[in-house]
Short mmCIF file of N, CA and C in Angstrom, two decimals:
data_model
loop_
_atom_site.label_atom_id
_atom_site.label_comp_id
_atom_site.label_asym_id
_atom_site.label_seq_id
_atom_site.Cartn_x
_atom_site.Cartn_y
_atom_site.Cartn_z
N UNK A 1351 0.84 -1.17 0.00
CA UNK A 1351 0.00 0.00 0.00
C UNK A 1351 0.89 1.24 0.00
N UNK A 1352 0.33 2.18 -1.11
CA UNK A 1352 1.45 3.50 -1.00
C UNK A 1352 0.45 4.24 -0.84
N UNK A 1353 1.48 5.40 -0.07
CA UNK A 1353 0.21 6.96 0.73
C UNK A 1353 0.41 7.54 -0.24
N UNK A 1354 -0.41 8.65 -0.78
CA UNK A 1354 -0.01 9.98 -0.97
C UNK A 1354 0.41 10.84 -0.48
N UNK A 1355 1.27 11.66 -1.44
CA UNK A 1355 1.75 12.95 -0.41
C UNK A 1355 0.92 14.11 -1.06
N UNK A 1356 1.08 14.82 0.32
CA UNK A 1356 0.35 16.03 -0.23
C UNK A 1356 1.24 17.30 -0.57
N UNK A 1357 0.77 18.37 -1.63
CA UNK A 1357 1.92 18.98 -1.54
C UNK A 1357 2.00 20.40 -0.88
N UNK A 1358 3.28 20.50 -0.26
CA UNK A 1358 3.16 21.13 0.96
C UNK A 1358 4.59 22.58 -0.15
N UNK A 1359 5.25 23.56 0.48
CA UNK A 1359 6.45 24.14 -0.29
C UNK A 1359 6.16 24.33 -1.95
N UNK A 1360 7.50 24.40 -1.95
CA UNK A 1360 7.74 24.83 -3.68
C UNK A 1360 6.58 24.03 -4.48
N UNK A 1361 6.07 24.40 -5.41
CA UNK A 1361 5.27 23.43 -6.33
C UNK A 1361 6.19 22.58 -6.92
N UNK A 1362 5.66 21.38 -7.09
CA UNK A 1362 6.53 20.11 -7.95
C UNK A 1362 7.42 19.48 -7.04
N UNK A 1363 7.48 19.71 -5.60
CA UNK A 1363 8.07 18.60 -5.20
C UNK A 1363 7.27 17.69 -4.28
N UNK A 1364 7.71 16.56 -4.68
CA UNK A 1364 6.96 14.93 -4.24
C UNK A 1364 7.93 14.23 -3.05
N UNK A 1365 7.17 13.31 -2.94
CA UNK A 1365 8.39 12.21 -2.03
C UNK A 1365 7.71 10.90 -3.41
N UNK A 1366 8.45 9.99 -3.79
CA UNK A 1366 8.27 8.87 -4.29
C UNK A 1366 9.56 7.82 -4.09
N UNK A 1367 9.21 6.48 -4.40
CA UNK A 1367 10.29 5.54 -4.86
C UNK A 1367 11.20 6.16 -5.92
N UNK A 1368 12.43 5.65 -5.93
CA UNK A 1368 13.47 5.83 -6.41
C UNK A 1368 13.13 5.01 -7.41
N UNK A 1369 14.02 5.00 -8.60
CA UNK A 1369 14.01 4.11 -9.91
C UNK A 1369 15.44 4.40 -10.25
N UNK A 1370 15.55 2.88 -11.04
CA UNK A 1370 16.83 3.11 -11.58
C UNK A 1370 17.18 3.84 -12.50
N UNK A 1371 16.70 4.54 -13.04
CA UNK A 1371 17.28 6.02 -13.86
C UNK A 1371 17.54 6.85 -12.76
N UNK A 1372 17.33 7.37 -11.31
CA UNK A 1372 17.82 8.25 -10.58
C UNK A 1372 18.78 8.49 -10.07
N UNK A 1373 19.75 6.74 -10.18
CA UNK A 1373 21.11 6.16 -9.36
C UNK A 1373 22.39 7.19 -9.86
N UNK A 1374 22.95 7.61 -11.18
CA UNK A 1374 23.29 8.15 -11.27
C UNK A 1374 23.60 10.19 -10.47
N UNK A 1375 22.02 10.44 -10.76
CA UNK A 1375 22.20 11.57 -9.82
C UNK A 1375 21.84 11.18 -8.19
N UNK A 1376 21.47 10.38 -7.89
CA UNK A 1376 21.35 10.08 -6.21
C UNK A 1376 22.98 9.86 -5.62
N UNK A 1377 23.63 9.36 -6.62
CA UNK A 1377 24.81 9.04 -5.96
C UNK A 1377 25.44 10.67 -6.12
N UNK A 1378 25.08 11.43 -6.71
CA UNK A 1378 26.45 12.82 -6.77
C UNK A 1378 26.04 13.53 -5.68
N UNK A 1379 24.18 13.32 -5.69
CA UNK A 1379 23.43 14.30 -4.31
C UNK A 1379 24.09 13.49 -3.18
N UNK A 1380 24.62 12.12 -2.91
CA UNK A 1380 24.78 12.12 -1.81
C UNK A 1380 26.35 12.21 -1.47
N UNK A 1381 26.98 12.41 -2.43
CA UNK A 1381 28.49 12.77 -2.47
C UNK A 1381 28.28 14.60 -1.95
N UNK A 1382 27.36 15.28 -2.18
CA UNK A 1382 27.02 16.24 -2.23
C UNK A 1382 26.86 16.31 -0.65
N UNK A 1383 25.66 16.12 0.05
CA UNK A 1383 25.57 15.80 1.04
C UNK A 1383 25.73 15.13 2.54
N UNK A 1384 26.71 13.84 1.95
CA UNK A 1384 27.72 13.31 2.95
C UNK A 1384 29.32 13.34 2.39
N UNK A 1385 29.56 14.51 2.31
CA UNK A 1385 31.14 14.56 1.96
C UNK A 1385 32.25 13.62 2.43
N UNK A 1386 31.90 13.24 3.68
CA UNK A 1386 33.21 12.43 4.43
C UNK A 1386 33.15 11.38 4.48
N UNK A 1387 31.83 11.15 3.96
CA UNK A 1387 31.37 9.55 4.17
C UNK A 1387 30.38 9.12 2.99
N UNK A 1388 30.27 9.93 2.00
CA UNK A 1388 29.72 9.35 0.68
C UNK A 1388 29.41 7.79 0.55
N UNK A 1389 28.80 7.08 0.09
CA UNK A 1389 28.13 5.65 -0.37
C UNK A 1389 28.83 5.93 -1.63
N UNK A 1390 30.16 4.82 -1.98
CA UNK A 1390 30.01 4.91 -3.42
C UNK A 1390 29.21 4.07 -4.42
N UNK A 1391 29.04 4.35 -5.59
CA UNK A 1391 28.34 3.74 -6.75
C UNK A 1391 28.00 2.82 -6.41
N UNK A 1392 28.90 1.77 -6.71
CA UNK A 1392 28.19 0.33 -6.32
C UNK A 1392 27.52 -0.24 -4.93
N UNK A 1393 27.89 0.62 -3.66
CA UNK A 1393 27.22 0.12 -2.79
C UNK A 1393 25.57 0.52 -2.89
N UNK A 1394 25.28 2.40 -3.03
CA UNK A 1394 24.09 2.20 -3.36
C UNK A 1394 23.37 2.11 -4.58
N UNK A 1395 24.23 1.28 -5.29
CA UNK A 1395 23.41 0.20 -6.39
C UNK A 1395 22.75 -1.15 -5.90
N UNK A 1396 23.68 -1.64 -4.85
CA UNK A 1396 23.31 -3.15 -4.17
C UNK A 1396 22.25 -2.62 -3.49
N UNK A 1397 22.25 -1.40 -2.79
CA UNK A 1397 21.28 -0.89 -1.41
C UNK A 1397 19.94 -0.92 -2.29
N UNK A 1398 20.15 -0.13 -3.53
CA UNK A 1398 18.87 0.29 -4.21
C UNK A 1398 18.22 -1.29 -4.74
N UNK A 1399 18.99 -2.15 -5.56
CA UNK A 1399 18.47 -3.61 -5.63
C UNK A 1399 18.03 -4.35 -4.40
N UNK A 1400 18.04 -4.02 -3.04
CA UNK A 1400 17.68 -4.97 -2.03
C UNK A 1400 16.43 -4.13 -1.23
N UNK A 1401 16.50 -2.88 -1.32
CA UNK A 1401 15.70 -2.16 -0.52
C UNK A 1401 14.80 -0.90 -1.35
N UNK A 1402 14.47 -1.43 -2.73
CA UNK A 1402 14.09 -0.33 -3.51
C UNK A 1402 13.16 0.39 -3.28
N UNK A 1403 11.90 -0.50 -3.05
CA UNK A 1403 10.77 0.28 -2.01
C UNK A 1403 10.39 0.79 -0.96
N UNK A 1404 12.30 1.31 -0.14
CA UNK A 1404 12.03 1.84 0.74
C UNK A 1404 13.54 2.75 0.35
N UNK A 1405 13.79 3.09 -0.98
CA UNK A 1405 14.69 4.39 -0.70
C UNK A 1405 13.63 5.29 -1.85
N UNK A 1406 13.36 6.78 -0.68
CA UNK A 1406 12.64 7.59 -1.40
C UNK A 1406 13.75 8.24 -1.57
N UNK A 1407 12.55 9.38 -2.36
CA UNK A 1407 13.46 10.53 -3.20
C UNK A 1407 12.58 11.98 -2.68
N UNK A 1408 12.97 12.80 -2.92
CA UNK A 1408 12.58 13.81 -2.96
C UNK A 1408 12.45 14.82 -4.39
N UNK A 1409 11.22 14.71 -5.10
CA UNK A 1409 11.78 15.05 -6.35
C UNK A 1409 11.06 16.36 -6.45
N UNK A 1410 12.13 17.33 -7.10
CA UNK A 1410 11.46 18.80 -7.49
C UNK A 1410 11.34 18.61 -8.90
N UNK A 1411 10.40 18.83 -9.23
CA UNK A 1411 10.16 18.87 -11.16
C UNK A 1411 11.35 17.85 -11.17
N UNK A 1412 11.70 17.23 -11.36
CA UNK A 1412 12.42 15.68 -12.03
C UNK A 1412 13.79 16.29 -11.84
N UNK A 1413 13.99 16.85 -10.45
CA UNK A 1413 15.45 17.37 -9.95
C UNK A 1413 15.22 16.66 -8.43
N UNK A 1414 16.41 15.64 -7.86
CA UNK A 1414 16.59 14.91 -6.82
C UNK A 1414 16.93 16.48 -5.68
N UNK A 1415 16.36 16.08 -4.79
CA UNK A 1415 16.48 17.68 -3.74
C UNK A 1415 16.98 17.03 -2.29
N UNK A 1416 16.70 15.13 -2.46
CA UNK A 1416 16.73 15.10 -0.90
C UNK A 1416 16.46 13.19 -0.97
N UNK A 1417 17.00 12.39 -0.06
CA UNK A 1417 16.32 11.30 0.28
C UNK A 1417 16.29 10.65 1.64
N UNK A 1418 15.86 9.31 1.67
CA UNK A 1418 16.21 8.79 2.48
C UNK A 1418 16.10 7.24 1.79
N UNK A 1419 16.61 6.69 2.96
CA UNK A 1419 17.05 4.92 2.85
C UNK A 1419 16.49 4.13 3.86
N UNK A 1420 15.72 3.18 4.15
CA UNK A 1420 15.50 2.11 5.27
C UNK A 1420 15.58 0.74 5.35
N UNK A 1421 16.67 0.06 5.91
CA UNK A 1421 16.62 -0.96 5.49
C UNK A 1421 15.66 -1.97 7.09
N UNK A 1422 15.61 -3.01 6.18
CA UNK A 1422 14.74 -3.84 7.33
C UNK A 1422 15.26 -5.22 7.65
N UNK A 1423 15.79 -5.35 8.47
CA UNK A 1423 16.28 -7.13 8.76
C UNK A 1423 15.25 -8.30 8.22
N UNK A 1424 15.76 -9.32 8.24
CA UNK A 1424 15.31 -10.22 7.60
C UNK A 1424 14.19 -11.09 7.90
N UNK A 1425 14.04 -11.04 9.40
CA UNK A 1425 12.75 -11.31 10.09
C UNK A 1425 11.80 -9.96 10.12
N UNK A 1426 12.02 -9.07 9.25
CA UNK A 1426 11.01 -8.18 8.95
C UNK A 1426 10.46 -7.39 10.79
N UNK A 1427 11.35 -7.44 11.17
CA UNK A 1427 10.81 -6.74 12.78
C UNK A 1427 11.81 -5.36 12.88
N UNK A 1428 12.73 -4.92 12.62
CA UNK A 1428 13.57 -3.67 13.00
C UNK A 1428 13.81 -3.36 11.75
N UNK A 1429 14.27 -1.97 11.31
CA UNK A 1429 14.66 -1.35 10.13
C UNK A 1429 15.00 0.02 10.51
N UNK A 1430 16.84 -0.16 9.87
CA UNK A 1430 17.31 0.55 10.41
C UNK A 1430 17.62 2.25 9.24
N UNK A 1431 17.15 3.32 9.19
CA UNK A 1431 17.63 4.30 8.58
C UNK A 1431 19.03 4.91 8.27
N UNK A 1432 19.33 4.03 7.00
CA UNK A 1432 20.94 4.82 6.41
C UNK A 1432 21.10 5.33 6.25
N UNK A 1433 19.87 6.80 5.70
CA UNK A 1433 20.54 7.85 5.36
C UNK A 1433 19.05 8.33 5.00
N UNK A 1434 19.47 10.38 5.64
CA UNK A 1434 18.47 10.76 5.07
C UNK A 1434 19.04 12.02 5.08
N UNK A 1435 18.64 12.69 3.78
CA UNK A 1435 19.11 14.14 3.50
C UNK A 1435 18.85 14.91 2.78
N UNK A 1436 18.87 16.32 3.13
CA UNK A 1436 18.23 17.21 1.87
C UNK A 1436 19.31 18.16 1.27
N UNK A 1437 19.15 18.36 0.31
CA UNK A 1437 20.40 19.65 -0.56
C UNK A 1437 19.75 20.64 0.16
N UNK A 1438 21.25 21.46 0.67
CA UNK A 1438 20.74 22.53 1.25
C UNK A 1438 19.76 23.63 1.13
N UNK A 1439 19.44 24.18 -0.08
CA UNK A 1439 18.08 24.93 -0.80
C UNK A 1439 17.25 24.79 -0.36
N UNK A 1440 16.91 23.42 0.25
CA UNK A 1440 15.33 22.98 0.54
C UNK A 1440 15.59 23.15 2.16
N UNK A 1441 16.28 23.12 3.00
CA UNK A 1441 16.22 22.67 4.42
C UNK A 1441 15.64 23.86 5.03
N UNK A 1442 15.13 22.67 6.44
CA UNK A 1442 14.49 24.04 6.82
C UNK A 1442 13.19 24.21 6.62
N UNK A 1443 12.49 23.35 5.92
CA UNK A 1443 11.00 23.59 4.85
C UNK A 1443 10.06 22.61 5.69
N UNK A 1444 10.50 21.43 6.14
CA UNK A 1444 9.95 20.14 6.52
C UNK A 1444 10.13 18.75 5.50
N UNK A 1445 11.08 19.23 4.51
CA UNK A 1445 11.07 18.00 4.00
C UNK A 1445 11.74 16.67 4.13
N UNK A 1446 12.88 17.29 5.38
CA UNK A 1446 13.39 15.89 5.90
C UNK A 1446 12.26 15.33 6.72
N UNK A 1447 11.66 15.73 7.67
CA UNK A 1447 10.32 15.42 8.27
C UNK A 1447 9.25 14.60 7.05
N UNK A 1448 9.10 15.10 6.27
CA UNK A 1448 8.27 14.26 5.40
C UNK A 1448 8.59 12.93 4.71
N UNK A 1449 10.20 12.89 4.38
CA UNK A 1449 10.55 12.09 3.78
C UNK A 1449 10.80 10.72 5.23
N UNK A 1450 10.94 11.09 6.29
CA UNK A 1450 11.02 10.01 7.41
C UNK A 1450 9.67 9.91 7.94
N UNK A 1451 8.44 10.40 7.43
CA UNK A 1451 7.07 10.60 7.88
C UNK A 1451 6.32 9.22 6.46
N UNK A 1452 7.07 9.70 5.39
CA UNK A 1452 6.39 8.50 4.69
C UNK A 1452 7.39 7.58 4.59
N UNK A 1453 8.55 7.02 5.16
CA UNK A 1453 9.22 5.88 4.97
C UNK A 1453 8.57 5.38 6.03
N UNK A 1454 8.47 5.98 7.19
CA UNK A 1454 7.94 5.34 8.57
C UNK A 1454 6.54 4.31 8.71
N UNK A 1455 5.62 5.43 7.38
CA UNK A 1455 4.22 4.46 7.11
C UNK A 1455 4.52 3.64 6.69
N UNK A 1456 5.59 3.64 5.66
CA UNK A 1456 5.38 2.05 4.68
C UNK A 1456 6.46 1.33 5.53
N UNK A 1457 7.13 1.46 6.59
CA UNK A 1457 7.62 0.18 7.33
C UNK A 1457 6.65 -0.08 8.34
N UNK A 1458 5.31 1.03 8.72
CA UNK A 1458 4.40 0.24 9.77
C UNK A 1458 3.59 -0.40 8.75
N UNK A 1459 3.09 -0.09 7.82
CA UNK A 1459 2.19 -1.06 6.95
C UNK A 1459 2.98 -2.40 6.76
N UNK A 1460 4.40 -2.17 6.75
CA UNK A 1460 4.81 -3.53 6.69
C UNK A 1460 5.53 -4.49 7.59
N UNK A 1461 4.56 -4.15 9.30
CA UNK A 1461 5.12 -4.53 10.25
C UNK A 1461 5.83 -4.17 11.27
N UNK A 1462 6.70 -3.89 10.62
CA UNK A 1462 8.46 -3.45 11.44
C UNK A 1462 8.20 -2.31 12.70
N UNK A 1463 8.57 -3.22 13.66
CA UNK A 1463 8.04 -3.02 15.03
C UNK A 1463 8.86 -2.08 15.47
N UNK A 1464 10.43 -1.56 15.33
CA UNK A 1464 11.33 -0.71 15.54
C UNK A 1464 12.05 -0.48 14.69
N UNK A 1465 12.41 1.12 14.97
CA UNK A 1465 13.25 1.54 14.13
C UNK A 1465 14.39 2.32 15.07
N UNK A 1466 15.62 1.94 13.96
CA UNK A 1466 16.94 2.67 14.29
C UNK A 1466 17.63 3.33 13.46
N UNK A 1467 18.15 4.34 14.00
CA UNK A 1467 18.85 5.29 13.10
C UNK A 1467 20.26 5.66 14.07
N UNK A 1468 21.35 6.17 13.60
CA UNK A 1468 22.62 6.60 14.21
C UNK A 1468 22.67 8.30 13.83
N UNK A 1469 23.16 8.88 14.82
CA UNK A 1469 23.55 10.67 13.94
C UNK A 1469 24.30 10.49 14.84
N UNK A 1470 25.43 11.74 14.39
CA UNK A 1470 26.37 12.51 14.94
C UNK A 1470 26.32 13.06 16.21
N UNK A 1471 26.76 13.20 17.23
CA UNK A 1471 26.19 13.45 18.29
C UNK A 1471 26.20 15.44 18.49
N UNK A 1472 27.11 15.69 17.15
CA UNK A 1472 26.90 16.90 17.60
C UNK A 1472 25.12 18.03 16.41
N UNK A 1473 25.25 16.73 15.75
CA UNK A 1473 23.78 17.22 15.04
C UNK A 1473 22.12 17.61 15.52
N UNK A 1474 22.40 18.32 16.10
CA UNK A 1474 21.09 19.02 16.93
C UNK A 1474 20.32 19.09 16.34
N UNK A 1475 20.01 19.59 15.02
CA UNK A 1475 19.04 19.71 14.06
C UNK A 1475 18.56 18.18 13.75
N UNK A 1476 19.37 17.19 12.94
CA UNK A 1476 18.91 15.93 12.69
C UNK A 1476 18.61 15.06 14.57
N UNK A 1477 18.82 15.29 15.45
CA UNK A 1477 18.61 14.66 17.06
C UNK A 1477 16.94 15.55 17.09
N UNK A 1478 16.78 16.80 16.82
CA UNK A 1478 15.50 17.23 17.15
C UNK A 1478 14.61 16.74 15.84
N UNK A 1479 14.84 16.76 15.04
CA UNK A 1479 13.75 16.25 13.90
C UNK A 1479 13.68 14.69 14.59
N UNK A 1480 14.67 13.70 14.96
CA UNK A 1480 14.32 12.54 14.99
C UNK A 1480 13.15 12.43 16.52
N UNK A 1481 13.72 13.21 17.75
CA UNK A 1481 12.92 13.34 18.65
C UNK A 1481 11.69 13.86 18.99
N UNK A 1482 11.25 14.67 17.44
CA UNK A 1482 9.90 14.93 17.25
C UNK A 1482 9.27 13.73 16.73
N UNK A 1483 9.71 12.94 15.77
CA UNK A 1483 9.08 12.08 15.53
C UNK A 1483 9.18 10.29 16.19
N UNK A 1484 9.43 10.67 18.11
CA UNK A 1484 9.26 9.75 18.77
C UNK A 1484 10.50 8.95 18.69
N UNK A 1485 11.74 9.03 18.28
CA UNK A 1485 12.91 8.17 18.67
C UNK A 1485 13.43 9.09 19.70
N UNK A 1486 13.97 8.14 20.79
CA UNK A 1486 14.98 8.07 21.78
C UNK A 1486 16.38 7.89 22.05
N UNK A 1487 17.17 8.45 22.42
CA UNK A 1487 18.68 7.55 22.21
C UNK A 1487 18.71 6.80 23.24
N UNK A 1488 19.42 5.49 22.77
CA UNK A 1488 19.47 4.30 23.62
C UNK A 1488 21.15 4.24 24.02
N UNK A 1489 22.01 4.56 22.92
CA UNK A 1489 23.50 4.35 22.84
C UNK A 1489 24.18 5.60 22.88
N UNK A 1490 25.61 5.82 23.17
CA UNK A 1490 26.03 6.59 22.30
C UNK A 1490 27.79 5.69 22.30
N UNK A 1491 27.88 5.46 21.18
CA UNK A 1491 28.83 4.60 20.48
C UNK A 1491 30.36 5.59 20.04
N UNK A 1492 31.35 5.35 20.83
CA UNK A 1492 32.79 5.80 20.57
C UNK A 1492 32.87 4.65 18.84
N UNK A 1493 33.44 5.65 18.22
CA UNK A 1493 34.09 5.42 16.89
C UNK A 1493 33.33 4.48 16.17
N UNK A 1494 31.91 4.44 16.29
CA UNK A 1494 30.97 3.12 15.42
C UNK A 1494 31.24 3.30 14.06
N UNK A 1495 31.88 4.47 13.37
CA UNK A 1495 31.89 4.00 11.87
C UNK A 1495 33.63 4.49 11.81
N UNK A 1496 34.40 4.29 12.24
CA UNK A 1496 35.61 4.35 12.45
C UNK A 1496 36.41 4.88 13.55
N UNK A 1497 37.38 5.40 13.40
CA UNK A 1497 38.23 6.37 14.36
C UNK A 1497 37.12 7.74 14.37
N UNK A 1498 37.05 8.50 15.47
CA UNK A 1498 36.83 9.56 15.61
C UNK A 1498 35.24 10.03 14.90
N UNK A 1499 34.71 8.89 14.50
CA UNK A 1499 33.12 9.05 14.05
C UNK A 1499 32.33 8.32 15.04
N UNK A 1500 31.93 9.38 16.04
CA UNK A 1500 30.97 8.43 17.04
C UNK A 1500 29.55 9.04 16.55
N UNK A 1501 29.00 7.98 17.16
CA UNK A 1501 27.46 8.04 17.06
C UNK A 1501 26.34 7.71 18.00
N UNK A 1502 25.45 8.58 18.00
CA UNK A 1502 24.33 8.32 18.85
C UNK A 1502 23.38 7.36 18.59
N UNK A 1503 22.82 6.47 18.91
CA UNK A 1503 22.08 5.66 18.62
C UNK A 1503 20.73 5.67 18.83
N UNK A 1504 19.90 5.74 17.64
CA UNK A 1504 18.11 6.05 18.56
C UNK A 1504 17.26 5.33 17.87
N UNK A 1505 16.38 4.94 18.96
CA UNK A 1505 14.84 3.98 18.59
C UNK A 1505 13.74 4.59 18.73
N UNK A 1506 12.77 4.15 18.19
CA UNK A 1506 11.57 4.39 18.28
C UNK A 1506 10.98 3.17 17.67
N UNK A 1507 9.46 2.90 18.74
CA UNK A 1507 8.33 2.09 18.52
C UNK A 1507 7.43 2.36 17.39
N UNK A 1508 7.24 1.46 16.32
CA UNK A 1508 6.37 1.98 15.54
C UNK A 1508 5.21 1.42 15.91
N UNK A 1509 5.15 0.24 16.46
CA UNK A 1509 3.09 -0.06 16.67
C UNK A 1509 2.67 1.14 17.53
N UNK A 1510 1.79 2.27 17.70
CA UNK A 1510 0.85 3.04 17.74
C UNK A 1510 1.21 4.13 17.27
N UNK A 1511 2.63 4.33 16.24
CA UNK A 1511 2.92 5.68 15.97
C UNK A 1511 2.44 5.97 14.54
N UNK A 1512 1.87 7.64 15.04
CA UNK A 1512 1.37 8.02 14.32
C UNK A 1512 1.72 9.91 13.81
N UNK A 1513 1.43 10.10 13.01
CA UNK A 1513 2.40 11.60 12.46
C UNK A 1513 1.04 12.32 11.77
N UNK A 1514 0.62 13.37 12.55
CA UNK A 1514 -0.20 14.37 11.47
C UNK A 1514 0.11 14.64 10.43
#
């Protein structure tokens, strides 16, 4: 089952599934957006073949502005958020909020009882968007994605959650 979005900002931008004609520019937006830690090519090529119906996009008139990623373990109960981000132009608007507002429905329509995500611990902006929409930090992890990249760790319950 897919929601609609409604449209909220600039005219012409959507949240939808990704397709493989977008891989090309999804990968420069997110070289764009995670400079230090970019996904190269082929990983989110494998990501996009295993988890396609759950990496949105953010599309302005058929220009990528923003996404996110969720993947879900294999007993279909936790799914964890790899990545979510907007080109700077748009921030600020609500569209990271939207784009983790409709990944969130289509992992409760499809079960998945918790969700996890990691940020930076000094990202206040991405810690308050996630704590509006009901995650908690459970961890906070010395060097989880190498030397000197720690991370906060946060959950949230999806059976009764719900997002105006």
């Amino acid at each position: 089952m897919h929601h609609g979005v409604r449209p909220t900002g600039p005219a012409g931008m959507s949240v939808r599934s990704a397709t493989e004609q977008d891989l090309s520019e999804l990968v420069r937006m997110d070289h764009r957006l995670f400079p230090d830690m970019p996904y190269p090519y082929f990983a989110l090529r494998q990501l996009f073949e295993l988890y396609r119906d759950r990496l949105l996009v953010l599309d302005h008139d058929g220009e990528l502005a923003g996404y996110a990623l969720f993947a879900t373990t294999a007993d279909g109960a936790r799914s964890w958020v790899l990545a979510l981000g907007v080109v700077p132009g748009v921030r600020g608007l609500g569209y990271g909020r939207r784009l983790m507002a409709q990944g969130l429905r289509r992992l409760a329509d499809d079960g998945v009882r918790e969700v996890m995500i990691t940020v930076a611990p000094g990202n206040a902006a991405a810690c308050g968007l996630y704590e509006s929409l009901g995650f908690v930090q459970v961890d906070h992890r010395v060097d989880y994605f190498g030397p000197g990249a720690d991370r906060l760790i946060m959950r949230m319950s999806l059976p009764g959650w719900h997002i105006e």
